[in-house]
Amino acid sequence: MMGDMAGLEDVEQPRQRGGATAGRWIPSGKDEQALSALELFGNPTEAEVRLPSRPESASAARRITHSVVLRQWALSPQTAEHAVLLVSELVGNAVRHTGARVFGLRMLRRRGWIRIEVRDPSRGLPCLMPVREMDTSGRGLFLVDKLSDRWGVDLLPRGKTTWFEMRIADRQPPLSRPDA
């Protein structure tokens, strides 16, 4: 599915590795790019990451999101895929419609939820538009609305934060039974 999605050509699907290294994660070229993006811009789970408001920053935001969701948080590949797509849409809106020089990316996790935020200095509100099958643009917030559990916009004194939240299944270690 990832290969068919416009704008996501640099997102790698998890793959099985064979041979003697099957139990050990070996970074691929894409993983190394994600790690270098985290080193260059920072970790959005620790503090807001500021990225230049240029189209190529969407690629860095996707890499960072993919790395955090799949590697750092160890969530499912489908959750990572959806988060990457939605981040791409929010970043695209921030770059195209705000005239900002930078935007911020923040990622939060709490029990049962993840929240991803994109902050920009514009107070212009995004608008969820009806989407028809043959539309070639304007689908960003429609996708955010369909793939996230909640989304919204928080107005700030100088700008806004557009965010989405997704429910996740927190993996709990199995409880050991006293009779086992």
mmCIF file of C-alpha atoms in Angstrom:
data_model
loop_
_atom_site.group_PDB
_atom_site.id
_atom_site.type_symbol
_atom_site.label_atom_id
_atom_site.label_comp_id
_atom_site.label_asym_id
_atom_site.label_seq_id
_atom_site.Cartn_x
_atom_site.Cartn_y
_atom_site.Cartn_z
ATOM 1 C CA MET A 1 0.000 0.000 0.000
ATOM 2 C CA MET A 2 2.821 2.420 0.782
ATOM 3 C CA GLY A 3 4.212 2.348 -2.746
ATOM 4 C CA ASP A 4 0.917 3.653 -4.131
ATOM 5 C CA MET A 5 0.657 6.705 -1.868
ATOM 6 C CA ALA A 6 1.860 9.964 -3.369
ATOM 7 C CA GLY A 7 4.477 11.726 -1.303
ATOM 8 C CA LEU A 8 5.393 8.674 0.756
ATOM 9 C CA GLU A 9 7.997 7.184 -1.522
ATOM 10 C CA ASP A 10 10.721 7.555 1.101
ATOM 11 C CA VAL A 11 8.844 5.657 3.824
ATOM 12 C CA GLU A 12 10.115 2.153 4.238
ATOM 13 C CA GLN A 13 7.984 -0.822 5.156
ATOM 14 C CA PRO A 14 9.340 -3.027 7.940
ATOM 15 C CA ARG A 15 10.912 -6.155 6.564
ATOM 16 C CA GLN A 16 12.099 -9.437 7.902
ATOM 17 C CA ARG A 17 15.803 -10.095 7.831
ATOM 18 C CA GLY A 18 17.048 -13.606 7.317
ATOM 19 C CA GLY A 19 20.145 -15.438 8.390
ATOM 20 C CA ALA A 20 22.107 -15.157 11.603
ATOM 21 C CA THR A 21 21.102 -11.528 12.213
ATOM 22 C CA ALA A 22 17.345 -12.212 12.355
ATOM 23 C CA GLY A 23 17.121 -11.333 16.051
ATOM 24 C CA ARG A 24 19.018 -8.049 15.749
ATOM 25 C CA TRP A 25 17.857 -4.793 14.170
ATOM 26 C CA ILE A 26 20.259 -3.584 11.500
ATOM 27 C CA PRO A 27 19.598 -0.034 10.330
ATOM 28 C CA SER A 28 18.871 0.317 6.629
ATOM 29 C CA GLY A 29 19.658 3.432 4.624
ATOM 30 C CA LYS A 30 16.181 4.797 5.412
ATOM 31 C CA ASP A 31 16.642 4.075 9.132
ATOM 32 C CA GLU A 32 19.965 5.890 9.080
ATOM 33 C CA GLN A 33 18.300 8.875 7.374
ATOM 34 C CA ALA A 34 15.632 8.895 10.096
ATOM 35 C CA LEU A 35 18.267 8.730 12.824
ATOM 36 C CA SER A 36 20.233 11.553 11.228
ATOM 37 C CA ALA A 37 17.017 13.632 10.984
ATOM 38 C CA LEU A 38 16.458 13.050 14.712
ATOM 39 C CA GLU A 39 20.065 14.079 15.433
ATOM 40 C CA LEU A 40 19.853 17.151 13.215
ATOM 41 C CA PHE A 41 16.460 18.498 14.306
ATOM 42 C CA GLY A 42 15.938 16.857 17.704
ATOM 43 C CA ASN A 43 13.471 14.405 19.162
ATOM 44 C CA PRO A 44 9.844 15.646 19.056
ATOM 45 C CA THR A 45 8.974 13.467 22.064
ATOM 46 C CA GLU A 46 11.321 15.541 24.241
ATOM 47 C CA ALA A 47 10.623 19.052 22.918
ATOM 48 C CA GLU A 48 9.114 20.722 19.890
ATOM 49 C CA VAL A 49 11.256 20.223 16.786
ATOM 50 C CA ARG A 50 11.461 23.283 14.539
ATOM 51 C CA LEU A 51 11.750 22.635 10.821
ATOM 52 C CA PRO A 52 12.143 25.115 7.968
ATOM 53 C CA SER A 53 8.850 25.729 6.166
ATOM 54 C CA ARG A 54 9.956 24.248 2.850
ATOM 55 C CA PRO A 55 8.501 21.327 0.883
ATOM 56 C CA GLU A 56 11.585 19.175 1.568
ATOM 57 C CA SER A 57 10.944 19.440 5.315
ATOM 58 C CA ALA A 58 7.920 17.173 4.860
ATOM 59 C CA SER A 59 10.355 14.343 4.120
ATOM 60 C CA ALA A 60 12.276 15.003 7.347
ATOM 61 C CA ALA A 61 9.003 15.162 9.333
ATOM 62 C CA ARG A 62 7.908 11.820 7.821
ATOM 63 C CA ARG A 63 11.243 10.181 8.661
ATOM 64 C CA ILE A 64 11.173 11.487 12.210
ATOM 65 C CA THR A 65 7.568 10.350 12.712
ATOM 66 C CA HIS A 66 8.261 6.907 11.269
ATOM 67 C CA SER A 67 11.317 6.455 13.476
ATOM 68 C CA VAL A 68 9.555 7.561 16.669
ATOM 69 C CA VAL A 69 6.342 5.584 16.121
ATOM 70 C CA LEU A 70 7.915 2.369 14.844
ATOM 71 C CA ARG A 71 11.314 2.261 16.563
ATOM 72 C CA GLN A 72 11.113 4.385 19.718
ATOM 73 C CA TRP A 73 7.501 3.642 20.663
ATOM 74 C CA ALA A 74 7.464 0.129 19.083
ATOM 75 C CA LEU A 75 3.946 0.559 17.699
ATOM 76 C CA SER A 76 2.491 -1.355 14.760
ATOM 77 C CA PRO A 77 3.573 -0.731 11.166
ATOM 78 C CA GLN A 78 -0.018 0.304 10.333
ATOM 79 C CA THR A 79 -0.016 2.911 13.124
ATOM 80 C CA ALA A 80 3.309 4.214 11.819
ATOM 81 C CA GLU A 81 1.961 4.316 8.256
ATOM 82 C CA HIS A 82 -1.132 6.285 9.295
ATOM 83 C CA ALA A 83 0.852 8.667 11.523
ATOM 84 C CA VAL A 84 3.342 9.353 8.718
ATOM 85 C CA LEU A 85 0.546 10.056 6.235
ATOM 86 C CA LEU A 86 -1.251 12.410 8.625
ATOM 87 C CA VAL A 87 1.948 14.250 9.574
ATOM 88 C CA SER A 88 2.645 14.676 5.871
ATOM 89 C CA GLU A 89 -0.782 16.258 5.396
ATOM 90 C CA LEU A 90 -0.472 18.643 8.359
ATOM 91 C CA VAL A 91 3.062 19.653 7.383
ATOM 92 C CA GLY A 92 1.957 20.165 3.781
ATOM 93 C CA ASN A 93 -0.798 22.505 4.959
ATOM 94 C CA ALA A 94 1.619 24.424 7.196
ATOM 95 C CA VAL A 95 4.137 24.831 4.350
ATOM 96 C CA ARG A 96 1.595 25.692 1.617
ATOM 97 C CA HIS A 97 -0.913 27.869 3.426
ATOM 98 C CA THR A 98 0.764 29.795 6.256
ATOM 99 C CA GLY A 99 3.677 31.724 4.773
ATOM 100 C CA ALA A 100 5.720 30.771 7.825
ATOM 101 C CA ARG A 101 9.511 30.464 7.886
ATOM 102 C CA VAL A 102 9.390 27.532 10.335
ATOM 103 C CA PHE A 103 6.878 25.120 11.808
ATOM 104 C CA GLY A 104 7.045 22.961 14.906
ATOM 105 C CA LEU A 105 6.521 19.211 15.300
ATOM 106 C CA ARG A 106 5.710 17.629 18.669
ATOM 107 C CA MET A 107 4.830 14.007 19.464
ATOM 108 C CA LEU A 108 3.278 12.864 22.739
ATOM 109 C CA ARG A 109 2.370 9.443 24.028
ATOM 110 C CA ARG A 110 0.166 8.598 26.962
ATOM 111 C CA ARG A 111 -1.512 5.386 27.968
ATOM 112 C CA GLY A 112 -3.665 4.243 25.060
ATOM 113 C CA TRP A 113 -3.055 7.334 22.856
ATOM 114 C CA ILE A 114 -0.542 9.152 20.725
ATOM 115 C CA ARG A 115 -0.887 12.828 19.854
ATOM 116 C CA ILE A 116 1.031 14.569 17.088
ATOM 117 C CA GLU A 117 1.043 18.343 16.762
ATOM 118 C CA VAL A 118 2.152 20.739 14.023
ATOM 119 C CA ARG A 119 2.479 24.359 15.132
ATOM 120 C CA ASP A 120 2.722 27.356 12.803
ATOM 121 C CA PRO A 121 2.519 31.146 13.270
ATOM 122 C CA SER A 122 -0.685 31.598 11.228
ATOM 123 C CA ARG A 123 -4.032 32.017 12.981
ATOM 124 C CA GLY A 124 -5.879 30.988 9.808
ATOM 125 C CA LEU A 125 -7.980 27.935 10.601
ATOM 126 C CA PRO A 126 -7.856 24.828 8.418
ATOM 127 C CA CYS A 127 -11.172 23.866 6.885
ATOM 128 C CA LEU A 128 -12.491 20.326 6.371
ATOM 129 C CA MET A 129 -13.993 20.340 2.882
ATOM 130 C CA PRO A 130 -16.242 17.767 1.236
ATOM 131 C CA VAL A 131 -14.186 15.461 -0.978
ATOM 132 C CA ARG A 132 -15.303 13.888 -4.237
ATOM 133 C CA GLU A 133 -13.738 10.796 -5.779
ATOM 134 C CA MET A 134 -11.975 12.635 -8.614
ATOM 135 C CA ASP A 135 -10.615 15.543 -6.543
ATOM 136 C CA THR A 136 -6.863 15.933 -6.965
ATOM 137 C CA SER A 137 -6.298 18.200 -3.960
ATOM 138 C CA GLY A 138 -7.971 19.211 -0.732
ATOM 139 C CA ARG A 139 -7.964 15.710 0.768
ATOM 140 C CA GLY A 140 -5.534 16.396 3.625
ATOM 141 C CA LEU A 141 -7.948 17.154 6.452
ATOM 142 C CA PHE A 142 -10.379 14.567 5.076
ATOM 143 C CA LEU A 143 -7.647 11.940 5.609
ATOM 144 C CA VAL A 144 -6.835 13.328 9.048
ATOM 145 C CA ASP A 145 -10.526 13.131 9.937
ATOM 146 C CA LYS A 146 -10.887 9.543 8.668
ATOM 147 C CA LEU A 147 -7.641 8.003 9.983
ATOM 148 C CA SER A 148 -7.350 9.692 13.378
ATOM 149 C CA ASP A 149 -9.624 9.186 16.348
ATOM 150 C CA ARG A 150 -9.678 12.907 17.158
ATOM 151 C CA TRP A 151 -8.190 16.035 15.657
ATOM 152 C CA GLY A 152 -8.447 19.743 16.180
ATOM 153 C CA VAL A 153 -6.840 23.152 16.231
ATOM 154 C CA ASP A 154 -5.712 25.109 19.283
ATOM 155 C CA LEU A 155 -5.361 28.854 18.708
ATOM 156 C CA LEU A 156 -2.305 30.378 20.338
ATOM 157 C CA PRO A 157 -1.446 34.035 21.011
ATOM 158 C CA ARG A 158 0.792 33.831 17.932
ATOM 159 C CA GLY A 159 -0.399 31.101 15.615
ATOM 160 C CA LYS A 160 -2.029 27.733 16.061
ATOM 161 C CA THR A 161 -1.378 24.071 16.734
ATOM 162 C CA THR A 162 -3.130 21.554 14.497
ATOM 163 C CA TRP A 163 -3.127 18.111 16.091
ATOM 164 C CA PHE A 164 -4.455 14.594 15.780
ATOM 165 C CA GLU A 165 -4.749 11.728 18.224
ATOM 166 C CA MET A 166 -4.813 8.005 17.566
ATOM 167 C CA ARG A 167 -5.759 5.220 19.945
ATOM 168 C CA ILE A 168 -3.088 2.615 20.377
ATOM 169 C CA ALA A 169 -2.956 -0.766 22.007
ATOM 170 C CA ASP A 170 -0.385 -0.475 24.746
ATOM 171 C CA ARG A 171 1.455 -3.725 24.899
ATOM 172 C CA GLN A 172 1.506 -5.095 28.407
ATOM 173 C CA PRO A 173 3.841 -7.907 29.374
ATOM 174 C CA PRO A 174 1.836 -11.028 30.186
ATOM 175 C CA LEU A 175 1.156 -11.446 33.871
ATOM 176 C CA SER A 176 2.791 -14.489 35.370
ATOM 177 C CA ARG A 177 0.336 -16.820 36.978
ATOM 178 C CA PRO A 178 1.148 -18.041 40.493
ATOM 179 C CA ASP A 179 0.199 -21.613 39.519
ATOM 180 C CA ALA A 180 2.472 -21.704 36.478
#
